[in-house]
Amino acid sequence: MTTIEAPKGAARRNTVWRAAVLLAAVLAPQVASAQDKGTLNPQPLPPLTKPDDPATPAKELFGRKTAPASLQARTIGFYSKGCLAGAVALPINGATWQVMRLSRNRNWGHPNLVQFLERLAAQAPKTGWHGLLVGDMSQPRGGPMLTGHASHQVGLDADIWLTPMPNRELTREEREEMSATMIVAEDRLDVDPQVWTPAHLAVIRAAAKDPQVARIFVNAAIKKALCRDAGSDRHWLGKVQPWWGHDFHFHVRLVCPSDSAECKPQPARPADDGCDQELAYWFTDAVLHPRPSPPAKPKPGPRMADLPAACRQVLLAP
């Protein structure tokens, strides 16, 4: 990472990306723990006493839908405020991928996301990465989740573990309980050199180069390693954005599909590779060691009235 005095024009660019970071924090304030364990005996949620009450959080409604809406496939709304019609499931096993945390039933997405994951999985062995362990995608009808993510609502987000798929099929217990590999060093200033490999860079680079990918979120220490190790092939680095968490996985976000007029796109990133002033911000003392604040009260989350109107049709569809 290079730290330089801002030349003429750089200060304005610095202000722009800082504003973008703040905007993104408002739009997607939560970070899911990819390492939360699942269960070998998932139980259906109890019926809601007042499902038609306008005050009922939308996550309570979408979290109880176990199958996709029988509608034409389309994403509706923004990644952290929307839903998904006509979702398809990524099969839990492929030649070069396996789905983790099956009890969550979050291996659903827009067809573009499923096709992307299959495409990346097929390419992974050529990069030195044996195969993908796929974490959360979306719920069967998208929408807010009862636990974890603020985003992943429109079928265009997927978490990919920073642990390569083993050369055998994992057991159900392993899929629910094993942890991905911690990539970030204990001091949070860089990746762990005993864990980080060229294959980590190669699989993230392969994902970022896919034209369907709008953004990849990683821990800042991982972005630092990517910037250092990328060499002269750097144009893809601009898609990779530091974000809180993401120590164990990278989060891929696709562009809005052409069939989804109601999909709201991800705000554009700066045109550079993000390896200088933007990256340095994430290693400031204020970010690495934030002042403790009182525990925030749990928020109920958006109600149906807060989501795009079309999400009600998705929720009520057979």
CSV table of C-alpha atoms in Angstrom, one decimal:
chain,number,residue,atom,x,y,z
A,1,MET,CA,0.0,0.0,0.0
A,2,THR,CA,1.3,3.4,-0.9
A,3,THR,CA,0.6,6.5,1.1
A,4,ILE,CA,1.0,9.8,-0.7
A,5,GLU,CA,0.1,13.4,-0.3
A,6,ALA,CA,-3.1,14.1,-2.2
A,7,PRO,CA,-2.3,15.9,-5.5
A,8,LYS,CA,-4.6,18.4,-7.1
A,9,GLY,CA,-8.0,16.7,-7.7
A,10,ALA,CA,-7.3,13.8,-5.4
A,11,ALA,CA,-8.9,15.5,-2.4
A,12,ARG,CA,-12.2,15.7,-4.3
A,13,ARG,CA,-11.9,12.0,-5.3
A,14,ASN,CA,-11.2,11.2,-1.7
A,15,THR,CA,-14.3,13.0,-0.6
A,16,VAL,CA,-16.4,11.1,-3.2
A,17,TRP,CA,-15.3,7.6,-2.1
A,18,ARG,CA,-15.7,8.5,1.6
A,19,ALA,CA,-19.3,9.6,0.8
A,20,ALA,CA,-19.8,6.4,-1.1
A,21,VAL,CA,-18.6,4.4,2.0
A,22,LEU,CA,-21.0,6.3,4.2
A,23,LEU,CA,-23.9,5.8,1.8
A,24,ALA,CA,-23.2,2.1,1.6
A,25,ALA,CA,-23.1,1.9,5.4
A,26,VAL,CA,-26.6,3.3,5.5
A,27,LEU,CA,-27.9,1.0,2.8
A,28,ALA,CA,-26.3,-2.2,4.2
A,29,PRO,CA,-25.4,-1.7,7.9
A,30,GLN,CA,-25.2,-5.3,9.0
A,31,VAL,CA,-22.6,-7.9,8.4
A,32,ALA,CA,-23.6,-11.6,8.6
A,33,SER,CA,-21.4,-14.1,10.4
A,34,ALA,CA,-20.7,-16.7,7.8
A,35,GLN,CA,-19.4,-19.0,10.6
A,36,ASP,CA,-22.7,-19.2,12.5
A,37,LYS,CA,-23.4,-22.9,12.8
A,38,GLY,CA,-26.5,-24.5,11.3
A,39,THR,CA,-28.5,-27.4,12.6
A,40,LEU,CA,-29.0,-31.0,11.7
A,41,ASN,CA,-32.6,-30.9,12.7
A,42,PRO,CA,-34.2,-27.7,11.4
A,43,GLN,CA,-37.7,-27.0,12.7
A,44,PRO,CA,-40.4,-25.0,10.9
A,45,LEU,CA,-41.1,-21.6,12.3
A,46,PRO,CA,-44.4,-21.3,14.3
A,47,PRO,CA,-47.3,-19.5,12.5
A,48,LEU,CA,-47.6,-15.8,13.0
A,49,THR,CA,-50.5,-14.7,15.1
A,50,LYS,CA,-51.1,-11.5,13.0
A,51,PRO,CA,-49.5,-12.1,9.6
A,52,ASP,CA,-51.6,-9.3,8.0
A,53,ASP,CA,-50.7,-6.7,10.6
A,54,PRO,CA,-48.9,-3.8,8.8
A,55,ALA,CA,-46.5,-3.7,11.7
A,56,THR,CA,-45.3,-7.2,11.2
A,57,PRO,CA,-41.6,-7.1,10.1
A,58,ALA,CA,-41.1,-8.3,6.6
A,59,LYS,CA,-38.4,-10.7,7.7
A,60,GLU,CA,-41.0,-12.7,9.6
A,61,LEU,CA,-43.0,-13.2,6.5
A,62,PHE,CA,-40.2,-13.9,4.0
A,63,GLY,CA,-38.4,-16.1,6.5
A,64,ARG,CA,-41.4,-18.5,6.6
A,65,LYS,CA,-41.5,-19.0,2.8
A,66,THR,CA,-39.8,-22.3,2.0
A,67,ALA,CA,-40.3,-22.4,-1.8
A,68,PRO,CA,-39.9,-19.8,-4.5
A,69,ALA,CA,-42.8,-17.7,-6.0
A,70,SER,CA,-44.1,-19.3,-9.2
A,71,LEU,CA,-43.5,-16.1,-11.2
A,72,GLN,CA,-41.2,-15.0,-14.0
A,73,ALA,CA,-37.7,-14.7,-12.7
A,74,ARG,CA,-36.8,-11.1,-11.7
A,75,THR,CA,-35.1,-9.1,-9.0
A,76,ILE,CA,-37.1,-6.3,-7.4
A,77,GLY,CA,-35.6,-3.4,-5.5
A,78,PHE,CA,-32.2,-2.8,-4.1
A,79,TYR,CA,-29.8,-5.5,-2.7
A,80,SER,CA,-30.7,-4.5,0.9
A,81,LYS,CA,-34.4,-3.6,0.2
A,82,GLY,CA,-36.2,-5.9,-2.1
A,83,CYS,CA,-37.3,-9.4,-3.0
A,84,LEU,CA,-36.9,-12.1,-5.7
A,85,ALA,CA,-39.5,-13.7,-8.0
A,86,GLY,CA,-39.0,-17.0,-9.8
A,87,ALA,CA,-35.9,-18.0,-7.9
A,88,VAL,CA,-33.9,-21.1,-8.8
A,89,ALA,CA,-31.8,-23.1,-6.4
A,90,LEU,CA,-28.1,-23.8,-6.8
A,91,PRO,CA,-27.9,-27.7,-6.5
A,92,ILE,CA,-26.2,-28.5,-3.2
A,93,ASN,CA,-23.5,-30.6,-5.0
A,94,GLY,CA,-21.7,-30.0,-8.2
A,95,ALA,CA,-18.4,-31.4,-9.6
A,96,THR,CA,-16.6,-28.3,-8.3
A,97,TRP,CA,-18.9,-26.8,-5.6
A,98,GLN,CA,-20.8,-27.7,-2.5
A,99,VAL,CA,-23.4,-25.7,-0.6
A,100,MET,CA,-22.9,-25.1,3.1
A,101,ARG,CA,-25.4,-24.5,6.0
A,102,LEU,CA,-28.2,-26.4,4.2
A,103,SER,CA,-30.5,-25.9,7.1
A,104,ARG,CA,-30.7,-22.2,6.3
A,105,ASN,CA,-32.4,-22.8,2.9
A,106,ARG,CA,-30.5,-19.9,1.4
A,107,ASN,CA,-29.1,-21.4,-1.7
A,108,TRP,CA,-31.6,-19.5,-4.0
A,109,GLY,CA,-31.0,-16.8,-6.5
A,110,HIS,CA,-31.8,-15.2,-9.8
A,111,PRO,CA,-30.9,-17.6,-12.6
A,112,ASN,CA,-28.0,-15.2,-13.4
A,113,LEU,CA,-26.5,-15.9,-10.0
A,114,VAL,CA,-26.8,-19.6,-10.2
A,115,GLN,CA,-25.2,-19.6,-13.7
A,116,PHE,CA,-22.4,-17.3,-12.4
A,117,LEU,CA,-21.6,-19.7,-9.5
A,118,GLU,CA,-21.6,-22.7,-11.8
A,119,ARG,CA,-19.3,-20.8,-14.2
A,120,LEU,CA,-16.9,-19.7,-11.5
A,121,ALA,CA,-16.8,-23.2,-10.0
A,122,ALA,CA,-15.9,-24.7,-13.3
A,123,GLN,CA,-13.1,-22.2,-13.7
A,124,ALA,CA,-11.8,-22.5,-10.1
A,125,PRO,CA,-9.6,-25.6,-10.6
A,126,LYS,CA,-7.8,-23.8,-13.4
A,127,THR,CA,-6.8,-21.1,-10.9
A,128,GLY,CA,-5.4,-23.6,-8.4
A,129,TRP,CA,-8.6,-23.5,-6.3
A,130,HIS,CA,-10.1,-27.0,-6.1
A,131,GLY,CA,-13.7,-25.9,-5.9
A,132,LEU,CA,-16.2,-23.6,-4.2
A,133,LEU,CA,-17.8,-23.9,-0.8
A,134,VAL,CA,-20.9,-21.7,-1.2
A,135,GLY,CA,-22.4,-19.9,1.8
A,136,ASP,CA,-25.6,-17.8,1.8
A,137,MET,CA,-27.2,-16.7,-1.3
A,138,SER,CA,-30.9,-15.7,-0.9
A,139,GLN,CA,-34.1,-17.0,0.6
A,140,PRO,CA,-36.6,-18.7,-1.8
A,141,ARG,CA,-38.4,-15.4,-2.3
A,142,GLY,CA,-35.5,-13.1,-1.3
A,143,GLY,CA,-36.5,-10.4,1.1
A,144,PRO,CA,-35.2,-9.5,4.6
A,145,MET,CA,-33.7,-12.4,6.6
A,146,LEU,CA,-34.5,-13.3,10.2
A,147,THR,CA,-30.7,-13.6,10.9
A,148,GLY,CA,-27.5,-12.3,9.5
A,149,HIS,CA,-27.6,-10.2,6.3
A,150,ALA,CA,-29.1,-6.9,5.6
A,151,SER,CA,-28.4,-7.5,1.9
A,152,HIS,CA,-28.9,-10.8,-0.1
A,153,GLN,CA,-32.5,-9.8,-0.6
A,154,VAL,CA,-32.8,-9.8,-4.4
A,155,GLY,CA,-31.0,-13.0,-5.5
A,156,LEU,CA,-27.8,-11.4,-6.7
A,157,ASP,CA,-25.5,-11.8,-3.7
A,158,ALA,CA,-23.5,-14.9,-2.7
A,159,ASP,CA,-20.9,-15.6,0.0
A,160,ILE,CA,-18.0,-17.9,-1.1
A,161,TRP,CA,-15.9,-19.3,1.6
A,162,LEU,CA,-12.2,-18.6,1.6
A,163,THR,CA,-11.6,-22.4,2.1
A,164,PRO,CA,-11.3,-24.5,-1.1
A,165,MET,CA,-13.7,-27.4,-1.5
A,166,PRO,CA,-12.1,-30.7,-0.3
A,167,ASN,CA,-11.7,-33.6,-2.7
A,168,ARG,CA,-14.6,-35.4,-1.2
A,169,GLU,CA,-18.3,-34.7,-0.4
A,170,LEU,CA,-18.7,-33.1,3.0
A,171,THR,CA,-21.1,-34.8,5.5
A,172,ARG,CA,-24.3,-33.0,6.5
A,173,GLU,CA,-22.7,-32.4,10.0
A,174,GLU,CA,-19.6,-30.8,8.4
A,175,ARG,CA,-21.8,-28.6,6.3
A,176,GLU,CA,-23.6,-27.3,9.3
A,177,GLU,CA,-20.8,-27.0,11.8
A,178,MET,CA,-17.4,-26.6,10.2
A,179,SER,CA,-15.8,-23.2,10.0
A,180,ALA,CA,-14.2,-21.6,7.1
A,181,THR,CA,-10.5,-20.6,7.3
A,182,MET,CA,-9.7,-17.3,9.0
A,183,ILE,CA,-7.6,-15.3,6.5
A,184,VAL,CA,-6.9,-12.1,8.4
A,185,ALA,CA,-3.9,-11.9,10.8
A,186,GLU,CA,-4.5,-11.3,14.5
A,187,ASP,CA,-3.4,-7.7,14.4
A,188,ARG,CA,-5.9,-7.0,11.6
A,189,LEU,CA,-3.2,-5.2,9.6
A,190,ASP,CA,-2.7,-7.9,6.9
A,191,VAL,CA,-3.6,-11.4,5.9
A,192,ASP,CA,-2.1,-14.3,7.8
A,193,PRO,CA,1.0,-15.3,5.7
A,194,GLN,CA,0.6,-18.9,6.9
A,195,VAL,CA,-2.8,-19.1,5.3
A,196,TRP,CA,-2.9,-16.7,2.3
A,197,THR,CA,-1.9,-18.4,-1.0
A,198,PRO,CA,-1.7,-17.4,-4.7
A,199,ALA,CA,-4.9,-19.4,-5.2
A,200,HIS,CA,-6.9,-17.0,-2.9
A,201,LEU,CA,-5.9,-14.2,-5.2
A,202,ALA,CA,-6.6,-16.2,-8.3
A,203,VAL,CA,-10.2,-17.2,-7.4
A,204,ILE,CA,-11.1,-13.7,-6.3
A,205,ARG,CA,-9.6,-12.3,-9.5
A,206,ALA,CA,-11.5,-14.8,-11.6
A,207,ALA,CA,-14.8,-13.7,-9.9
A,208,ALA,CA,-14.0,-10.0,-10.3
A,209,LYS,CA,-13.2,-10.4,-14.0
A,210,ASP,CA,-16.7,-11.9,-14.8
A,211,PRO,CA,-18.7,-9.2,-16.6
A,212,GLN,CA,-21.8,-10.0,-14.5
A,213,VAL,CA,-20.0,-9.0,-11.2
A,214,ALA,CA,-20.7,-5.5,-9.9
A,215,ARG,CA,-18.8,-5.7,-6.6
A,216,ILE,CA,-16.9,-8.0,-4.4
A,217,PHE,CA,-16.7,-7.3,-0.6
A,218,VAL,CA,-13.6,-8.5,1.4
A,219,ASN,CA,-11.9,-7.6,4.6
A,220,ALA,CA,-9.5,-4.6,4.1
A,221,ALA,CA,-6.5,-6.9,4.9
A,222,ILE,CA,-7.5,-9.1,2.0
A,223,LYS,CA,-7.8,-6.1,-0.3
A,224,LYS,CA,-4.4,-5.0,0.8
A,225,ALA,CA,-3.0,-8.4,-0.1
A,226,LEU,CA,-4.7,-8.4,-3.5
A,227,CYS,CA,-3.3,-4.9,-4.2
A,228,ARG,CA,0.2,-6.1,-3.3
A,229,ASP,CA,0.1,-9.4,-5.2
A,230,ALA,CA,-1.9,-8.5,-8.3
A,231,GLY,CA,1.1,-7.4,-10.4
A,232,SER,CA,0.4,-5.5,-13.6
A,233,ASP,CA,-3.0,-7.0,-14.2
A,234,ARG,CA,-5.0,-4.6,-12.0
A,235,HIS,CA,-8.1,-3.4,-13.8
A,236,TRP,CA,-10.3,-5.8,-11.9
A,237,LEU,CA,-9.2,-4.5,-8.5
A,238,GLY,CA,-11.6,-1.6,-8.7
A,239,LYS,CA,-14.5,-4.0,-8.2
A,240,VAL,CA,-13.1,-5.3,-4.9
A,241,GLN,CA,-14.3,-3.2,-2.0
A,242,PRO,CA,-13.1,-3.4,1.6
A,243,TRP,CA,-15.9,-4.0,4.1
A,244,TRP,CA,-16.3,-4.8,7.7
A,245,GLY,CA,-16.2,-8.6,8.5
A,246,HIS,CA,-15.6,-10.8,5.5
A,247,ASP,CA,-12.6,-12.4,7.2
A,248,PHE,CA,-13.6,-15.9,6.2
A,249,HIS,CA,-15.4,-15.4,2.9
A,250,PHE,CA,-15.8,-13.0,-0.1
A,251,HIS,CA,-19.1,-11.6,-1.0
A,252,VAL,CA,-20.0,-11.4,-4.7
A,253,ARG,CA,-22.7,-9.1,-6.0
A,254,LEU,CA,-24.0,-9.2,-9.5
A,255,VAL,CA,-25.2,-6.4,-11.7
A,256,CYS,CA,-29.0,-5.9,-12.3
A,257,PRO,CA,-30.3,-8.5,-14.8
A,258,SER,CA,-31.7,-7.3,-18.1
A,259,ASP,CA,-35.0,-8.9,-17.3
A,260,SER,CA,-35.5,-6.9,-14.1
A,261,ALA,CA,-36.6,-3.4,-14.7
A,262,GLU,CA,-37.4,-2.9,-11.0
A,263,CYS,CA,-33.9,-3.8,-9.9
A,264,LYS,CA,-31.9,-0.8,-8.5
A,265,PRO,CA,-28.2,-1.0,-9.4
A,266,GLN,CA,-25.2,-0.8,-7.1
A,267,PRO,CA,-23.8,2.8,-7.0
A,268,ALA,CA,-20.6,3.1,-9.1
A,269,ARG,CA,-17.2,2.9,-7.6
A,270,PRO,CA,-14.3,5.2,-8.3
A,271,ALA,CA,-12.5,4.4,-11.5
A,272,ASP,CA,-9.1,3.6,-9.9
A,273,ASP,CA,-8.0,0.4,-8.2
A,274,GLY,CA,-8.8,1.5,-4.7
A,275,CYS,CA,-5.3,0.6,-3.4
A,276,ASP,CA,-4.1,4.0,-2.1
A,277,GLN,CA,-6.0,6.5,0.0
A,278,GLU,CA,-9.3,4.6,0.0
A,279,LEU,CA,-7.5,1.5,1.4
A,280,ALA,CA,-5.5,3.5,3.9
A,281,TYR,CA,-8.7,4.7,5.5
A,282,TRP,CA,-9.5,1.2,6.6
A,283,PHE,CA,-6.2,1.0,8.6
A,284,THR,CA,-6.7,4.2,10.5
A,285,ASP,CA,-7.0,3.9,14.3
A,286,ALA,CA,-10.6,5.1,14.2
A,287,VAL,CA,-11.6,2.2,12.0
A,288,LEU,CA,-9.3,-0.5,13.5
A,289,HIS,CA,-10.0,0.5,17.1
A,290,PRO,CA,-13.4,2.2,17.2
A,291,ARG,CA,-14.6,3.7,20.5
A,292,PRO,CA,-17.0,1.4,22.3
A,293,SER,CA,-20.6,2.4,22.1
A,294,PRO,CA,-23.7,1.2,24.0
A,295,PRO,CA,-25.3,-1.9,22.6
A,296,ALA,CA,-27.9,-1.0,20.1
A,297,LYS,CA,-31.5,-2.1,20.6
A,298,PRO,CA,-32.5,-4.8,18.1
A,299,LYS,CA,-34.4,-3.3,15.2
A,300,PRO,CA,-37.5,-5.0,13.8
A,301,GLY,CA,-36.4,-4.3,10.2
A,302,PRO,CA,-38.5,-3.1,7.3
A,303,ARG,CA,-42.2,-3.8,7.0
A,304,MET,CA,-43.9,-4.8,3.8
A,305,ALA,CA,-44.8,-1.1,3.3
A,306,ASP,CA,-41.1,-0.3,3.2
A,307,LEU,CA,-40.3,-2.7,0.4
A,308,PRO,CA,-41.2,-2.2,-3.3
A,309,ALA,CA,-45.0,-2.8,-3.9
A,310,ALA,CA,-44.3,-5.8,-6.2
A,311,CYS,CA,-42.9,-7.7,-3.2
A,312,ARG,CA,-46.3,-8.2,-1.8
A,313,GLN,CA,-47.2,-10.1,-5.0
A,314,VAL,CA,-44.1,-12.2,-4.6
A,315,LEU,CA,-45.0,-13.0,-1.0
A,316,LEU,CA,-48.6,-14.0,-1.8
A,317,ALA,CA,-47.9,-15.9,-5.0
A,318,PRO,CA,-48.3,-19.7,-4.9
